[in-house]
Short mmCIF file of C-alpha atoms and ligand atoms in Angstrom, two decimals:
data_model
loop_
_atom_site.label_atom_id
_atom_site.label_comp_id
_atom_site.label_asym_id
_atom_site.label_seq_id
_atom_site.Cartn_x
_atom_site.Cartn_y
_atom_site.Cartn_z
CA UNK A 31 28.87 -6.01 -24.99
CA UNK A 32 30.83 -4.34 -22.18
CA UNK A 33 29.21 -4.14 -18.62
CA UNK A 34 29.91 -3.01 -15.39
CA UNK A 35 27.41 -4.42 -12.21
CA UNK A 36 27.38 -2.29 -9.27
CA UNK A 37 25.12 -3.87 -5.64
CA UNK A 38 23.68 -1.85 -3.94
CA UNK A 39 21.53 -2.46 -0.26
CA UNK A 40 18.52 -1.34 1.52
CA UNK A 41 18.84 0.49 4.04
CA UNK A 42 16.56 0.54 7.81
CA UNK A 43 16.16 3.29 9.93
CA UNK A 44 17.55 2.41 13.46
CA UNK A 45 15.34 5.46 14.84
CA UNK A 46 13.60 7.86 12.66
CA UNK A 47 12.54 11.49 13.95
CA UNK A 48 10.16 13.66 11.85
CA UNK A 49 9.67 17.29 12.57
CA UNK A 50 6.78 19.56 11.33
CA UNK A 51 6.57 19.37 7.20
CA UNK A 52 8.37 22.25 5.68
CA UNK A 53 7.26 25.08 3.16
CA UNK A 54 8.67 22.93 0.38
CA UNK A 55 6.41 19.63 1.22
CA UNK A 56 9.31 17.46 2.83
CA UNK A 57 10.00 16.52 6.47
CA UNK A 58 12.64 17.73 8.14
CA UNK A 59 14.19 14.42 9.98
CA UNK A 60 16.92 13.15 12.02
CA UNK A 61 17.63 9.69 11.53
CA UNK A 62 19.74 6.92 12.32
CA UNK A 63 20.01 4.81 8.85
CA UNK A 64 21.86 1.37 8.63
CA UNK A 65 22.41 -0.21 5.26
CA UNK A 66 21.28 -3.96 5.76
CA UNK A 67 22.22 -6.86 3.50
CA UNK A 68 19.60 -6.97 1.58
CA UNK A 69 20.75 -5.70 -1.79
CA UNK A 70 19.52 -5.09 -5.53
CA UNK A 71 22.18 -5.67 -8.35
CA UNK A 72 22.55 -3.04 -11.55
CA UNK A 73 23.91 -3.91 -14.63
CA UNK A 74 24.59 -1.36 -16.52
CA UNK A 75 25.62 -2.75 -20.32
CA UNK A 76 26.72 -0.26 -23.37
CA UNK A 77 24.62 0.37 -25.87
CA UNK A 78 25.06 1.61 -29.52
CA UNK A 79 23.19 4.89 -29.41
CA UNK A 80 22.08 7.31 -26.41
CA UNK A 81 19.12 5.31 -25.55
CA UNK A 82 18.72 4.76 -21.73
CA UNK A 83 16.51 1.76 -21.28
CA UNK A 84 15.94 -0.46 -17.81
CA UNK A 85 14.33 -4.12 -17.38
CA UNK A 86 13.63 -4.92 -14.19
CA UNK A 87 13.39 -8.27 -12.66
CA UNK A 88 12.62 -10.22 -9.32
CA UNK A 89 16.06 -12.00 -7.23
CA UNK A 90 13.47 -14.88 -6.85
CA UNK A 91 10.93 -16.80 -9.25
CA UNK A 92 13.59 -17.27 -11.71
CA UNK A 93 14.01 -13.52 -12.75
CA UNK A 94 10.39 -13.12 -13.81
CA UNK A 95 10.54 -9.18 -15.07
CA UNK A 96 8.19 -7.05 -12.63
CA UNK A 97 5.73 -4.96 -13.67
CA UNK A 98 5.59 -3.00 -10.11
CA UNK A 99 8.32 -0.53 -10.86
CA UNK A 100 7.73 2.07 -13.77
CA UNK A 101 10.25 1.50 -16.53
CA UNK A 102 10.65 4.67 -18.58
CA UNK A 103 11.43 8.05 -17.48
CA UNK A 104 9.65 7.93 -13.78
CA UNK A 105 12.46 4.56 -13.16
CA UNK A 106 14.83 6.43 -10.68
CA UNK A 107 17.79 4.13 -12.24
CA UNK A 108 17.08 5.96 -15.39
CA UNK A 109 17.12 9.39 -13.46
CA UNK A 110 19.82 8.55 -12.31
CA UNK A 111 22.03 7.90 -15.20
CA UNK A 112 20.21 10.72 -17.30
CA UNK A 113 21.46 13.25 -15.26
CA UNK A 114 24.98 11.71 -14.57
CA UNK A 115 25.51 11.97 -18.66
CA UNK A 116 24.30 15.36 -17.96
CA UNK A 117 26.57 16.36 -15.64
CA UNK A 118 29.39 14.89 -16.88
CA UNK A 119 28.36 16.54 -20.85
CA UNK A 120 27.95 12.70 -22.34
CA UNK A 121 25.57 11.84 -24.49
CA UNK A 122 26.46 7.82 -24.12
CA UNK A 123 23.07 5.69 -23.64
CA UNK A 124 23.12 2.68 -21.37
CA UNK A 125 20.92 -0.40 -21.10
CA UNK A 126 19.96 -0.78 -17.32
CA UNK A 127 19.02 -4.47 -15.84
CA UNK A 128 18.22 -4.54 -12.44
CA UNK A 129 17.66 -7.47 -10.25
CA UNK A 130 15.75 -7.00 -7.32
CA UNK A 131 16.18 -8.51 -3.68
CA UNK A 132 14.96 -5.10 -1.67
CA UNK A 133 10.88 -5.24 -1.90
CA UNK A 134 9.28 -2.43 -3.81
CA UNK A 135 7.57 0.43 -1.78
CA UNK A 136 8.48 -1.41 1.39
CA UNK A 137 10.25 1.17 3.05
CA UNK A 138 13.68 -0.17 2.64
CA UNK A 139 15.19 2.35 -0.02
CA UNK A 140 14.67 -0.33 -2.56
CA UNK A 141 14.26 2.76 -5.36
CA UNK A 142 17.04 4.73 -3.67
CA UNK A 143 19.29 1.69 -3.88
CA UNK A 144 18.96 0.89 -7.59
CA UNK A 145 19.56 5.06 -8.16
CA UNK A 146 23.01 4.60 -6.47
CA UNK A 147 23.65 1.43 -7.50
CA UNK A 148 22.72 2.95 -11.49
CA UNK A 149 24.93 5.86 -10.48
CA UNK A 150 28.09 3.67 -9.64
CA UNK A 151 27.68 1.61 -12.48
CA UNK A 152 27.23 3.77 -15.38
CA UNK A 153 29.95 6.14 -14.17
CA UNK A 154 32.17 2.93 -14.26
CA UNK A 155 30.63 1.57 -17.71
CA UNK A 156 31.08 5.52 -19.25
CA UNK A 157 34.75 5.68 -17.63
CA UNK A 158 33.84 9.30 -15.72
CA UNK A 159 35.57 9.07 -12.22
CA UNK A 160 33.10 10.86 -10.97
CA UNK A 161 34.48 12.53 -7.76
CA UNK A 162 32.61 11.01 -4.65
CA UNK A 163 31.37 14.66 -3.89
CA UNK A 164 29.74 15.15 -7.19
CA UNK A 165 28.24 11.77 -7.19
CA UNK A 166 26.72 12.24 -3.69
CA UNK A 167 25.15 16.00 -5.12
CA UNK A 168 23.64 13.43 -7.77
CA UNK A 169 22.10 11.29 -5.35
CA UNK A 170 20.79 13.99 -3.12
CA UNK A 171 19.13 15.54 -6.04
CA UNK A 172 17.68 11.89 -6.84
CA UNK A 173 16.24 10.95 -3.71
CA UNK A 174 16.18 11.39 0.04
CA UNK A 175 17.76 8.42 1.04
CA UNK A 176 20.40 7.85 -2.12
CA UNK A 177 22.88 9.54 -0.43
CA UNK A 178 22.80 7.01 2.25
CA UNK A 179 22.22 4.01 -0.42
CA UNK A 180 25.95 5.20 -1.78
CA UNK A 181 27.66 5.48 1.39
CA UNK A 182 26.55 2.74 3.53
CA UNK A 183 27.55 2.16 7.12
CA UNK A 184 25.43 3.33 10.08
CA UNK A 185 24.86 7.04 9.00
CA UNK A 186 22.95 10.13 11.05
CA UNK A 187 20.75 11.75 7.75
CA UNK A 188 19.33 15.19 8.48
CA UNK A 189 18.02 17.95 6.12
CA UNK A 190 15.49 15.89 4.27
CA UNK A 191 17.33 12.62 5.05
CA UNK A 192 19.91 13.32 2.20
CA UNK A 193 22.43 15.25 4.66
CA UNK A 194 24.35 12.37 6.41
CA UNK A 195 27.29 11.88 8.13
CA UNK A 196 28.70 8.25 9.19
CA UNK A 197 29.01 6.85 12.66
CA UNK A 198 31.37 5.27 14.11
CA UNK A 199 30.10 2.11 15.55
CA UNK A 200 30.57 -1.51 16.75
CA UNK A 201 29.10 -4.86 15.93
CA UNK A 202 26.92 -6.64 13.43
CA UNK A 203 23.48 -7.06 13.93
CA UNK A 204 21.25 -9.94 12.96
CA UNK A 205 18.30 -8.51 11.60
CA UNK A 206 15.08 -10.37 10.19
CA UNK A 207 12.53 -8.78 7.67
CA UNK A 208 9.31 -9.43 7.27
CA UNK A 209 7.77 -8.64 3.57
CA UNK A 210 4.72 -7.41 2.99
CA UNK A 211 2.33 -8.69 0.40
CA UNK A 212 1.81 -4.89 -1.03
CA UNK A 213 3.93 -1.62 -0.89
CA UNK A 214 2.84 1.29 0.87
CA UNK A 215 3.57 5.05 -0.59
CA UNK A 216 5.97 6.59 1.35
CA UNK A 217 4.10 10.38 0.22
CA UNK A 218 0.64 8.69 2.08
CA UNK A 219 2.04 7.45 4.96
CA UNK A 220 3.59 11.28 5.43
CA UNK A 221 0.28 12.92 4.80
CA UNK A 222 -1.27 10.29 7.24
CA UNK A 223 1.26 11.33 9.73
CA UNK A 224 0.61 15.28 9.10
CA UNK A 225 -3.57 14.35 9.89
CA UNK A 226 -2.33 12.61 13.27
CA UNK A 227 -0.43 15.10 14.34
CA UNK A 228 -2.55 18.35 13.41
CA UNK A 229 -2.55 20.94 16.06
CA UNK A 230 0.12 19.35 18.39
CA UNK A 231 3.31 21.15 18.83
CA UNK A 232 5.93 19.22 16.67
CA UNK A 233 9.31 19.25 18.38
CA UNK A 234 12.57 19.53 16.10
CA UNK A 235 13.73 15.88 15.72
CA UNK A 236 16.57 15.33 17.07
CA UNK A 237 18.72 11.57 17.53
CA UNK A 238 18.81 9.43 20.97
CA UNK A 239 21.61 9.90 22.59
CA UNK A 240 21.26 6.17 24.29
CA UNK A 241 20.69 4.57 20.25
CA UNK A 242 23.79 6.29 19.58
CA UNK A 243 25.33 4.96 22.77
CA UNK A 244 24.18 1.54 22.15
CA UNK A 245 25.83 1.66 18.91
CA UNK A 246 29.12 3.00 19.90
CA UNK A 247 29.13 -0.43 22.10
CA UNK A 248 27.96 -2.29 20.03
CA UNK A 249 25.35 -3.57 22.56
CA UNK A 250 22.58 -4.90 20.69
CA UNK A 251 20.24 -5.56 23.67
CA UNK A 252 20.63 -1.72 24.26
CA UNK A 253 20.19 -0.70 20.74
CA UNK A 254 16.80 -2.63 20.28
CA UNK A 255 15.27 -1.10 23.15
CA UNK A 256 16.81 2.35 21.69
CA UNK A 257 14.95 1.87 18.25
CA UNK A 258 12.32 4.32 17.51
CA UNK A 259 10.08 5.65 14.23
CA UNK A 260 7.94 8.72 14.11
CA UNK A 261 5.85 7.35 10.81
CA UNK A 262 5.00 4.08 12.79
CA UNK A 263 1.70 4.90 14.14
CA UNK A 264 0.32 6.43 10.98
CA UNK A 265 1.40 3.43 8.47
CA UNK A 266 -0.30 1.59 11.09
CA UNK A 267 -3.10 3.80 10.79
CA UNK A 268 -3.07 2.49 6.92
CA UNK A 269 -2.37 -1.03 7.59
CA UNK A 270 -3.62 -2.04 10.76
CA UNK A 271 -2.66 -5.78 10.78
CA UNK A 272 0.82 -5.25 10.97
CA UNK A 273 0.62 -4.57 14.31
CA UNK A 274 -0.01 -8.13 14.52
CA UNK A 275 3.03 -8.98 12.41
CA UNK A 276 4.55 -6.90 15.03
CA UNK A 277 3.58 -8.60 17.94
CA UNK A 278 4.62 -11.93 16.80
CA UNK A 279 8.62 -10.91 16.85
CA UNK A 280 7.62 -9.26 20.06
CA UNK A 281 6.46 -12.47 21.39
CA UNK A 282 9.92 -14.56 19.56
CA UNK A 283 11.59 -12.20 21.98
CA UNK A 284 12.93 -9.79 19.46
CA UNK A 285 15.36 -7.13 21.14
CA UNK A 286 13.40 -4.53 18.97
CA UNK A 287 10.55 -4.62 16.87
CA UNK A 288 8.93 -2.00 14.66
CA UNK A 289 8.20 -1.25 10.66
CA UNK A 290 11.25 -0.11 8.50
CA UNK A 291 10.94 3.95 7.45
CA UNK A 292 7.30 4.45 6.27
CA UNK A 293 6.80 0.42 5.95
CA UNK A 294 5.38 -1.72 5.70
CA UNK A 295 8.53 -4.18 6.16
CA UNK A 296 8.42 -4.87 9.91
CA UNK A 297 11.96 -5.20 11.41
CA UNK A 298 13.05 -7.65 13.82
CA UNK A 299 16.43 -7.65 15.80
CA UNK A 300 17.82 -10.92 17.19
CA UNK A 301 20.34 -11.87 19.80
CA UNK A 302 22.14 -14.70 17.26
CA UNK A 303 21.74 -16.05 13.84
CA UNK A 304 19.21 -18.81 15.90
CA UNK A 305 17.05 -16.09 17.52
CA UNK A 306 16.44 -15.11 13.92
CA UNK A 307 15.59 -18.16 12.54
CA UNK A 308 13.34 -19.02 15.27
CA UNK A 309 11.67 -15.42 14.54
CA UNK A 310 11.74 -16.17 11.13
CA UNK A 311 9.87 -19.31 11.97
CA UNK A 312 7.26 -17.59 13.89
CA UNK A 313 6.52 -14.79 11.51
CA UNK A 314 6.74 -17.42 8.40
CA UNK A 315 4.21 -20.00 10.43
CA UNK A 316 1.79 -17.11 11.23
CA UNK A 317 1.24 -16.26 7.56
CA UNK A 318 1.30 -12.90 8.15
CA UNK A 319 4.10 -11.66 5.49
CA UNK A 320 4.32 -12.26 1.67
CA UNK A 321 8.15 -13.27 2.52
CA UNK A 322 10.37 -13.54 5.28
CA UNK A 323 13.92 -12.88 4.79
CA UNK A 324 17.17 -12.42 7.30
CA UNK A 325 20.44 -9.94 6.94
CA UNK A 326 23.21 -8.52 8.59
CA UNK A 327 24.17 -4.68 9.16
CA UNK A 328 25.95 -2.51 8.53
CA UNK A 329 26.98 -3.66 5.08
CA UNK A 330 29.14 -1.15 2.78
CA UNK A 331 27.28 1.24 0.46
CA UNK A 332 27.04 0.76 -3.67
CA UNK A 333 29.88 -1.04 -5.09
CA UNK A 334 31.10 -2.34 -8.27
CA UNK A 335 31.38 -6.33 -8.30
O1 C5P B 594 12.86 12.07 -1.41
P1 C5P B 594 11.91 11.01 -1.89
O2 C5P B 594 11.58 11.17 -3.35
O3 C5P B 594 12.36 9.62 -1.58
O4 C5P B 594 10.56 11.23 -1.08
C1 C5P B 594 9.35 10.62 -1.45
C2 C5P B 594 8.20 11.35 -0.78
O5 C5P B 594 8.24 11.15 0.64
C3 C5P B 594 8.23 12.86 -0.95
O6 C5P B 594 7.55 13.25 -2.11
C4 C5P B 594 7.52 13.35 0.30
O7 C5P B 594 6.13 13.28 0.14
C5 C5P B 594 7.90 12.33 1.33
N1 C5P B 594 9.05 12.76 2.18
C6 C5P B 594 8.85 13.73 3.14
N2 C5P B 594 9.89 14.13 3.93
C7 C5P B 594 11.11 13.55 3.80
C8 C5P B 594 11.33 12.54 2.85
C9 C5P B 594 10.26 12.17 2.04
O8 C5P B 594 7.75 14.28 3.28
N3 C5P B 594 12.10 13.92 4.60
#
């Protein structure tokens, strides 16, 4: 059987502004994403008719499948590739198997990432050349953040998130991630923050002009202090113990601390590779996360392997 295995990462978002929701139910944002490396893996393998099928399974526990992430028609890897076929006038199935490192509904793209990474490798497997434009109308189409998922990098995203346009930037940044035991919907955690901020006056979001200095020089001291998200207080709202996760990376000296898009992953930037393990050590000895994991940013978007 043929295949071709695109990775994909998660993505963070360095600062996250949210404006007033629009007419058509979506946020209109400007955000600072990075893509982390953290990634999911899709295998895309040929099939014999036009079926499009997708198992899904954990990194960890020795690929036990998951039965978290919907595997039929609402699986945004099988969007994906249904309406690449489409738009390419295919009628080729595929039989999706993705392996998951990026928790589910945890505010890292996790969903997004397996769309681009499903994009990339069934227009690989199905021999389309897809031109990068057309691929990234896909993705916007797919998702808010799959745009970002298939260009990687340190990226502005406006519009809805899907608009983006890279950044040039220095450095690498040692990030550490804590897990939580249970996703939160990222739909909720926008209709808690529409409650909270009911009858203020919702300025346009617009992006720091010191984050984006701080990442020009690559000066990660400057860029943790920089980091900001709108949807913080009311996933907090939701969950109110991860404050507490929080505070422990606080106290580990983290340069920056806060949840990851709508959460609730909390986000922790250290100095070195031993600042994170020490946080790492500090979160994992407080019990507070279902897993505690470290990566690196910016990575490169969804690529073949
Ligand atoms: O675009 P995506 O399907 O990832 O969005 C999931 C949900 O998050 C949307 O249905 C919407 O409720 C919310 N959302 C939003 N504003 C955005 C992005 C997402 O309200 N900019």
């Amino acid at each position: 059987m043929r295949t071709s295995t695109a990775r994909a990462p998660a993505k963070i978002n360095l600062s996250l502004g949210v404006g007033s929701i629009r007419p058509d139910g979506y946020h209109p944002l400007a955000t600072v994403y990075q893509a982390v490396g953290l990634c999911d893996e899709v295998r895309a393998g040929e099939v014999a008719d036009d079926s499009v099928s997708v198992r899904v399974h954990s990194d960890a526990d020795q690929g036990e499948e998951l039965t978290d992430v919907p595997v039929g028609i609402d699986n945004i890897a099988v969007r994906a590739a249904l309406l690449l076929r489409e738009a390419a006038g295919i009628d080729d199935g595929v039989a999706l198997s993705i392996r998951k490192s990026i928790p589910v509904s945890g505010g890292m793209a996790g969903g997004s990432a397996d769309a681009a990474g499903a994009l990339v490798a069934c227009d690989d497997l199905w021999g389309l050349h897809t031109p990068k434009s057309e691929l990234e109308r896909i993705a916007a189409q797919l998702g808010s953040d799959v745009p970002f998922c298939l260009a990687g990098g340190n990226a502005i995203g406006s519009g809805r998130g899907e608009v983006i346009s890279p950044v040039l930037a220095r450095g690498s940044y040692q990030w550490v991630f804590a897990l939580a035991h249970e996703g939160m919907s990222t739909a909720k955690v926008y209709a808690e923050y529409d409650r909270l901020v009911e009858g203020t006056n919702v300025a346009e979001p617009e992006v720091d002009d010191e984050l984006m200095a701080a990442l020009r020089a690559g000066d990660a001291a400057a860029l943790g202090a920089a980091l900001s998200n709108d949807l913080q207080d009311a996933a907090i709202f939701q969950r109110p113990e991860l404050a507490e996760t929080l505070a422990i990376g606080e106290e580990c000296g983290a340069l920056g601390a806060q949840l990851s898009g709508s959460g609730p992953t909390a986000m922790f930037l250290a100095s070195d590779e031993q600042h994170a393990m020490d946080i790492a050590v500090a979160l994992a000895s407080a019990q507070v996360a279902a897993d505690v994991v470290q990566a690196t940013g910016p990575v490169v978007g969804a690529r073949l392997v």
